[in-house]
Coordinates of C-alpha atoms and ligand atoms in Angstrom, one line a residue:
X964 CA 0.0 0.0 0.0
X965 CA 1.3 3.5 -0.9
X966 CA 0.1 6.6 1.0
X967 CA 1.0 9.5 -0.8
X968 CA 5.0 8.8 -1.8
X969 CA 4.9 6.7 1.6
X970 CA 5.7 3.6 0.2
X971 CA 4.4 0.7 3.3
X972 CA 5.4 -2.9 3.0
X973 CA 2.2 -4.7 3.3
X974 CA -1.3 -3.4 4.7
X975 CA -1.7 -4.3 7.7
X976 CA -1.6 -1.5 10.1
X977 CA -1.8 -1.1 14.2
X978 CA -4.4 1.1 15.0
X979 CA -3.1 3.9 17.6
X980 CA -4.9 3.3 21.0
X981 CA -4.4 5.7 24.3
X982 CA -2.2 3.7 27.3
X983 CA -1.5 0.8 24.9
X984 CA 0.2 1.6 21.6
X985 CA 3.7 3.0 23.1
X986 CA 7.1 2.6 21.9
X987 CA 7.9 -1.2 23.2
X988 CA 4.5 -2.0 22.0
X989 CA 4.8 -0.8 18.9
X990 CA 7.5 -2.2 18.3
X991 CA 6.9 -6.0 19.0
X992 CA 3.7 -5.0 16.5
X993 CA 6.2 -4.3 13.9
X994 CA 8.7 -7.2 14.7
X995 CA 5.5 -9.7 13.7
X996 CA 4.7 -7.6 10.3
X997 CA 2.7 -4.2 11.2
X998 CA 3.3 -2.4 8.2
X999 CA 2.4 1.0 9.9
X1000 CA 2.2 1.7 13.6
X1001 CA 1.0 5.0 15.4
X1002 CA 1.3 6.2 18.2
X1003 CA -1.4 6.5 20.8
X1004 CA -3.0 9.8 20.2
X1005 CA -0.8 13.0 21.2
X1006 CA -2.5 16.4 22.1
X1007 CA -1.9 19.2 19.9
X1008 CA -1.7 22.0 22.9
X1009 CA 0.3 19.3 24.7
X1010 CA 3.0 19.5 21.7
X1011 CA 2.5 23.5 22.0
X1012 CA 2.9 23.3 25.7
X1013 CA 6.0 21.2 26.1
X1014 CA 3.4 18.9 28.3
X1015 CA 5.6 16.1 30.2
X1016 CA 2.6 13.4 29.4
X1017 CA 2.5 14.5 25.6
X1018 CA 6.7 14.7 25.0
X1019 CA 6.9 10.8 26.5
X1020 CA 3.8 9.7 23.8
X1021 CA 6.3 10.9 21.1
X1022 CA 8.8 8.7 22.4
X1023 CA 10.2 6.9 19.0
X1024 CA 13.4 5.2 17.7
X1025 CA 14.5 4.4 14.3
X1026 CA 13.3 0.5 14.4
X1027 CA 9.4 1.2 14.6
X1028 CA 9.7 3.2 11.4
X1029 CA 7.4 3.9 9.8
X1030 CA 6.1 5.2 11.7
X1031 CA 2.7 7.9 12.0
X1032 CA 2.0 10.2 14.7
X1033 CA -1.4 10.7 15.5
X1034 CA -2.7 14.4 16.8
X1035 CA -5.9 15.4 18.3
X1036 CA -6.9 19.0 18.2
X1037 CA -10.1 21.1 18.2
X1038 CA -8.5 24.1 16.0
X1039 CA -6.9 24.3 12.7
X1040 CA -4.9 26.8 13.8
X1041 CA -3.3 24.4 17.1
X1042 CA -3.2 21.6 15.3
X1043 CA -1.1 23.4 12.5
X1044 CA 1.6 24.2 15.0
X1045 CA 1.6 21.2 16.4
X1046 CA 2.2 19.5 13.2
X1047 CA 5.0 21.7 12.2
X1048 CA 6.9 20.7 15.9
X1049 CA 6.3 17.1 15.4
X1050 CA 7.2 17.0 12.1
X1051 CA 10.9 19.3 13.2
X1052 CA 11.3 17.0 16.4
X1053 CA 10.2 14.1 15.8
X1054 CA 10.2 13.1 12.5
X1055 CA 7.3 10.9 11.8
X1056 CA 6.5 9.0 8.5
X1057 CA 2.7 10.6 8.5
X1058 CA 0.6 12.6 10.9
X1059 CA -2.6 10.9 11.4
X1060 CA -5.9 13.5 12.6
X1061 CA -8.1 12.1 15.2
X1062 CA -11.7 12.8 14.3
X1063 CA -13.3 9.8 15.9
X1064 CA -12.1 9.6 19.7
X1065 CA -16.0 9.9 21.9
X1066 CA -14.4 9.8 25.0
X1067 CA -16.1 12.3 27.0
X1068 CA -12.8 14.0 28.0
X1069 CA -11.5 14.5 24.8
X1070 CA -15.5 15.6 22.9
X1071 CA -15.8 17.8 26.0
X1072 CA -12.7 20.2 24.4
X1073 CA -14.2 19.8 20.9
X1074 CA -11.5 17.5 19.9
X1075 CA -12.0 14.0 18.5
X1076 CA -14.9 13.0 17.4
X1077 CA -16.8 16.3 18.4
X1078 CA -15.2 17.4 14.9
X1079 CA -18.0 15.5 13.4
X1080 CA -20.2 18.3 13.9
X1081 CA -18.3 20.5 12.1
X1082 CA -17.5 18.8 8.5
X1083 CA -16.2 22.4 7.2
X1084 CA -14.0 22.4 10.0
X1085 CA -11.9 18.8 9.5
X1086 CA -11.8 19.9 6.3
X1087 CA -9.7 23.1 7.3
X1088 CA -7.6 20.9 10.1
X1089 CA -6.6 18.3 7.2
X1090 CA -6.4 21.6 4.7
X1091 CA -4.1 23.6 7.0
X1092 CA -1.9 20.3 8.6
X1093 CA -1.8 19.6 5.0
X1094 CA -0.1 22.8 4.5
X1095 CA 2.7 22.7 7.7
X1096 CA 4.1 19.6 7.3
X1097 CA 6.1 17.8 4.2
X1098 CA 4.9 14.3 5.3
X1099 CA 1.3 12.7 4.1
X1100 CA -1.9 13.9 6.5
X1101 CA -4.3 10.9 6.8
X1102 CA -7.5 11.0 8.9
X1103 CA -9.5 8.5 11.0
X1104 CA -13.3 8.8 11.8
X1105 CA -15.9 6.9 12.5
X1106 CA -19.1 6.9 10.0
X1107 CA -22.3 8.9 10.5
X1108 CA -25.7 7.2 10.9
X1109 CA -26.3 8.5 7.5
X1110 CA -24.0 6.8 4.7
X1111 CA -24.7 9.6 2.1
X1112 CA -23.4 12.5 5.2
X1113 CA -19.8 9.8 5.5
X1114 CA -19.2 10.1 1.7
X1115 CA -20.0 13.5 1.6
X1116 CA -17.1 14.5 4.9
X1117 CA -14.8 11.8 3.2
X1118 CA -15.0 13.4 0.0
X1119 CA -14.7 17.1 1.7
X1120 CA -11.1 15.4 3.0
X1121 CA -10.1 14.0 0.0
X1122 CA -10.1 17.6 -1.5
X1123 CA -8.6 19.1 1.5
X1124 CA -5.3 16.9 1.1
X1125 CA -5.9 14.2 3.1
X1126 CA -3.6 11.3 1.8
X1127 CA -5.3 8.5 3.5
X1128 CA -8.9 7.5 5.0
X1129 CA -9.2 5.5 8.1
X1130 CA -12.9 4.3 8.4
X1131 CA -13.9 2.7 12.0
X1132 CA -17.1 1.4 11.3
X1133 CA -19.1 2.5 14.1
X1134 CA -20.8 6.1 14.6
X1135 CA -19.5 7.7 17.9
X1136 CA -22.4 7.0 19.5
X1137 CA -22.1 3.2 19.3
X1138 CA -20.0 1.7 21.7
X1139 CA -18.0 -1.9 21.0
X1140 CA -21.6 -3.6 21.3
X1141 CA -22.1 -3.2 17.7
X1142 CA -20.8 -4.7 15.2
X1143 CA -18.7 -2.4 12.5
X1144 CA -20.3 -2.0 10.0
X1145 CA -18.0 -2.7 6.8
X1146 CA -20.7 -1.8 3.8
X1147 CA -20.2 1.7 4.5
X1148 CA -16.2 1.0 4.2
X1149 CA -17.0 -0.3 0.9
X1150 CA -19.1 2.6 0.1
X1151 CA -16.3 4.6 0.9
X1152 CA -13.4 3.1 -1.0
X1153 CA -16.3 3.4 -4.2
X1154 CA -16.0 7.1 -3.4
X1155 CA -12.4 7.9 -3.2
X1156 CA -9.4 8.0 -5.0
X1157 CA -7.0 7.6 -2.1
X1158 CA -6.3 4.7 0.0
X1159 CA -8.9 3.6 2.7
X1160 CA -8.1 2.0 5.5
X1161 CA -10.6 -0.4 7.0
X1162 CA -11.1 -0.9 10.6
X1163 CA -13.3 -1.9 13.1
X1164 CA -13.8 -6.1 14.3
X1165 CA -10.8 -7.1 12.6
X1166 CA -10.1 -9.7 14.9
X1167 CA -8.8 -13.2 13.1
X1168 CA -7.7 -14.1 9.9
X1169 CA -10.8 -14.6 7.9
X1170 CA -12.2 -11.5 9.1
X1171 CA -9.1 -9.8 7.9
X1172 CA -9.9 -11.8 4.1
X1173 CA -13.5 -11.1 4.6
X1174 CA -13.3 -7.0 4.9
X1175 CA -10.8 -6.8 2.2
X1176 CA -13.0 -8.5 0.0
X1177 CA -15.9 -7.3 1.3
X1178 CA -14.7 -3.5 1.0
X1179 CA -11.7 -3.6 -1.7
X1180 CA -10.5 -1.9 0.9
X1181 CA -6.5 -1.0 0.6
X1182 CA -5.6 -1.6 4.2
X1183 CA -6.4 -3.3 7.3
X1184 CA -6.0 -1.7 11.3
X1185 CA -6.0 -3.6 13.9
X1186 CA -7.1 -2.6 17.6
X1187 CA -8.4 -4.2 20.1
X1188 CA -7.5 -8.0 18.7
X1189 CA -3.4 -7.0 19.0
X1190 CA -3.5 -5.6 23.0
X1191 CA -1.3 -8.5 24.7
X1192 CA -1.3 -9.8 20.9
X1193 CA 1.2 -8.3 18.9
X1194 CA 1.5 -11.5 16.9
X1195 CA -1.7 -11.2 15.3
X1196 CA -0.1 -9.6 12.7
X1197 CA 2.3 -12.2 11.7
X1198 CA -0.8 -14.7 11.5
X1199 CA -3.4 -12.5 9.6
X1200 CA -0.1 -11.9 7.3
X1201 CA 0.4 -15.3 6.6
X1202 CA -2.9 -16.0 6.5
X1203 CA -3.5 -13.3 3.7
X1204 CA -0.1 -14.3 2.1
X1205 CA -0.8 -18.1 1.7
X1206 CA -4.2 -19.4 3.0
X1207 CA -2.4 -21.4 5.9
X1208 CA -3.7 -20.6 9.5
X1209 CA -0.7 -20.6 11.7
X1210 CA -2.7 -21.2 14.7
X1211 CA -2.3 -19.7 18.3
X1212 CA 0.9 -18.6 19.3
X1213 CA 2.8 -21.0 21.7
X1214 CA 2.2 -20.3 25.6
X1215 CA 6.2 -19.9 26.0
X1216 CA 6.5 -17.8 22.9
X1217 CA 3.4 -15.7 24.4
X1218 CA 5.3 -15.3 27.6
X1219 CA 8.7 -14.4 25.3
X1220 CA 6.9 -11.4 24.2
X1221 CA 5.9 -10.2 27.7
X1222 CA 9.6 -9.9 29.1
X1223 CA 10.8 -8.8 25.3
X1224 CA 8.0 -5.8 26.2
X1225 CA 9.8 -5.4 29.7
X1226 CA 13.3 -5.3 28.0
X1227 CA 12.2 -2.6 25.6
X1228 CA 10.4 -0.6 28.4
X1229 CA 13.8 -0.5 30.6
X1230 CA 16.0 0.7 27.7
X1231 CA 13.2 3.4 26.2
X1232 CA 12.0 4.8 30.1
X1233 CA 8.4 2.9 29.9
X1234 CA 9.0 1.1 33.0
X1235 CA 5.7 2.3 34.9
X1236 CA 3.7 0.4 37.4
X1237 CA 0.6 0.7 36.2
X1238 CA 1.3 0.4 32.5
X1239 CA 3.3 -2.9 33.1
X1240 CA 0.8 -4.1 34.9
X1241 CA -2.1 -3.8 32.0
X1242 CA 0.2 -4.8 29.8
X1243 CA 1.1 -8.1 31.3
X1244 CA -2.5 -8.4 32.4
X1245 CA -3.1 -8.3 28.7
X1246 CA -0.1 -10.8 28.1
X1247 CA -2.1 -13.5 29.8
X1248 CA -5.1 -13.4 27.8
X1249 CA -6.2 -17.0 26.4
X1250 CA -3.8 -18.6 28.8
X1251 CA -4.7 -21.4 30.6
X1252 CA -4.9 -20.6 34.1
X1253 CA -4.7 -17.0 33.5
X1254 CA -7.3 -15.7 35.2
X1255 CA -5.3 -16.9 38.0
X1256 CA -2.3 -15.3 37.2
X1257 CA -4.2 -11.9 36.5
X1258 CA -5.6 -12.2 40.3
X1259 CA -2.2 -12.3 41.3
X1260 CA -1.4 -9.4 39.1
X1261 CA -3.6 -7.1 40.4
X1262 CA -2.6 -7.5 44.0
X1263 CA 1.5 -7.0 43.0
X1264 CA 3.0 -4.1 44.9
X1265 CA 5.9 -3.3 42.4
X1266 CA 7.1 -3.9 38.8
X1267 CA 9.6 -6.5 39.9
X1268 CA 6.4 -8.2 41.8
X1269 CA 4.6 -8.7 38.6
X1270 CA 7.7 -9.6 36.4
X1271 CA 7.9 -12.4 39.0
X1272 CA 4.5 -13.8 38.9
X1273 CA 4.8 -13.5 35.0
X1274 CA 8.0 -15.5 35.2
X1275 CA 6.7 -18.2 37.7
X1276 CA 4.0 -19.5 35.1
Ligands
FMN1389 C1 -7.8 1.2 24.7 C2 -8.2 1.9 23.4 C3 -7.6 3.1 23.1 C4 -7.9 3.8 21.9 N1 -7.2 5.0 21.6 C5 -7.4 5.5 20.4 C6 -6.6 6.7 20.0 O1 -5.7 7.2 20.7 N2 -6.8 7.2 18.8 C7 -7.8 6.6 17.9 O2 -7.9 7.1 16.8 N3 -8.5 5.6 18.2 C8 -8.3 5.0 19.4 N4 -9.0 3.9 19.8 C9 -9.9 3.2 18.7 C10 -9.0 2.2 17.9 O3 -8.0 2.8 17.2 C11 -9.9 1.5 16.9 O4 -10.5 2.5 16.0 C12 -11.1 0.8 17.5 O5 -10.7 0.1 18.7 C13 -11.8 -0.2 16.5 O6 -10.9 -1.1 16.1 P1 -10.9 -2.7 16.7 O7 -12.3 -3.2 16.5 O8 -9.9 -3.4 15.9 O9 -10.5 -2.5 18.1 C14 -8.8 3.2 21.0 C15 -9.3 2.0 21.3 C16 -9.0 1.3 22.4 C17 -9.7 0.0 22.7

């Protein structure tokens, strides 16, 4: 898949989520095949304001590349600048626009998908970011209730610059109960010239065949499916590749991956408490006995606790 003169080595991308897709993350994503990671999304007045929070989400190294930063903003204006200091400092592969985040705390400042309301407005953001930053501007949003009103905002993107499309099949008013729906992807990529990236319930490998069929979709994103996971990619790849299932990972191998996320956190300063523990919580998923082990997870005092219990399995 190309996006703009970003030339990506496959199509199957990591979707950026908040407290999950950091550096060592990432990069175990991209060590099983993820053609494009992104960071978890990064506040534009955060970038303006030099917040600590913000600065450590930006955290990258040369390995994950490519790699695309994702901003939220409520302004064309802030997130201008903030592209424009990214782009100097930190020198991402893409800058991604969040327009589909409903999370109370981020609608509540107009950001995310609060943008929704104001078409004219992400057309300007994409328009402007456009403008700032050498590197292709993509979008992500989630769909309307009404198909004809997502063509029409897509379309409004397209001609504002945007590089990329990044349809999450839900409105922002449905929570994970629902199912995507992929049609309107479909409908989508009928409507556009540039690439669209599906996502949304992509979860195995023949829902990964079925919404690139379904859709003619360019691109795949996975969420949810890779959180403790990372070598979903390397199955759905293979899957795609040559029609063999590679099954579930080994249990040892799944372990492997926890302590190579705990070796990457030491050397890139991700070593916190709570994030280690999530993200060996997540680790254990489809373990046998892991409910267990999560039990004992939750009542660990320290890092070195939890690295124990994971090690004791
Ligand atoms: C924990 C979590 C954090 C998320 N954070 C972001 C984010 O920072 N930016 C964004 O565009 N979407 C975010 N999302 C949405 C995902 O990128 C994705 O669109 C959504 O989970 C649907 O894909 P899935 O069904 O593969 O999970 C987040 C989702 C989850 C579960």
């Amino acid at each position: 898949m190309q996006i703009g003169p970003l030339k990506l080595h496959g199509n199957i991308l990591l979707a950026p989520m908040a407290d999950v897709t950091n550096l060592p993350f990432r990069l175990l994503c991209k060590k099983y095949g993820a053609a494009l990671v992104y960071t978890e999304m990064v506040d534009a007045d955060g970038v303006i304001y030099h917040s600590r929070k913000t600065i450590s989400r930006l955290a990258s190294c040369k390995d994950e590349q490519p790699l695309g930063i994702q901003l939220s903003g409520s302004s064309a204006k802030g997130l201008n600048r903030a592209a424009r200091l990214v782009e100097a400092q930190h020198g991402p592969d893409l800058i991604d626009i969040n327009f589909g985040c409903p999370a109370r705390h981020i609608v509540k400042k107009g950001c995310g998908a609060a943008l929704m309301n104001d078409p004219q407005l992400m057309a300007d953001i994409v328009g402007q970011v456009s403008d700032a930053v050498n590197v292709p501007v993509t979008a992500k949003l989630r769909v309307y209730d009404d198909v004809e009103q997502t063509l029409k905002v897509v379309r409004m993107l397209e001609d504002a610059g945007a590089c990329a499309i990044t349809v999450h099949a839900r409105t922002r008013h449905q929570n994970y109960a629902h199912k995507a729906d992929w049609d309107v992807i479909g409908a989508v990529r009928k409507e556009l010239s540039i690439p669209v990236i599906a996502n949304g319930d992509i979860v195995d490998e023949m829902a990964a065949q079925t919404v690139l069929e379904q859709t003619n979709c360019d691109g795949i994103m996975i969420g949810r499916a890779a959180i403790g996971n990372p070598y979903i990619f390397r199955r759905i790849g293979h899957y795609l590749e040559t029609g063999e299932f590679l099954g579930p990972q080994d249990v040892n191998e799944q372990l492997d991956d926890f302590f190579e996320y705990i070796e990457l956190a030491g050397k890139y300063d991700k070593l916190d408490y709570g994030g280690i523990k999530l993200h060996a919580k997540w680790f254990t998923r489809g373990l046998e006995g892991g409910r267990l082990l999560r039990t004992k997870i939750n009542a660990a005092e320290d890092i070195d606790e939890v690295i124990g219990i994971m090690g004791g399995f």
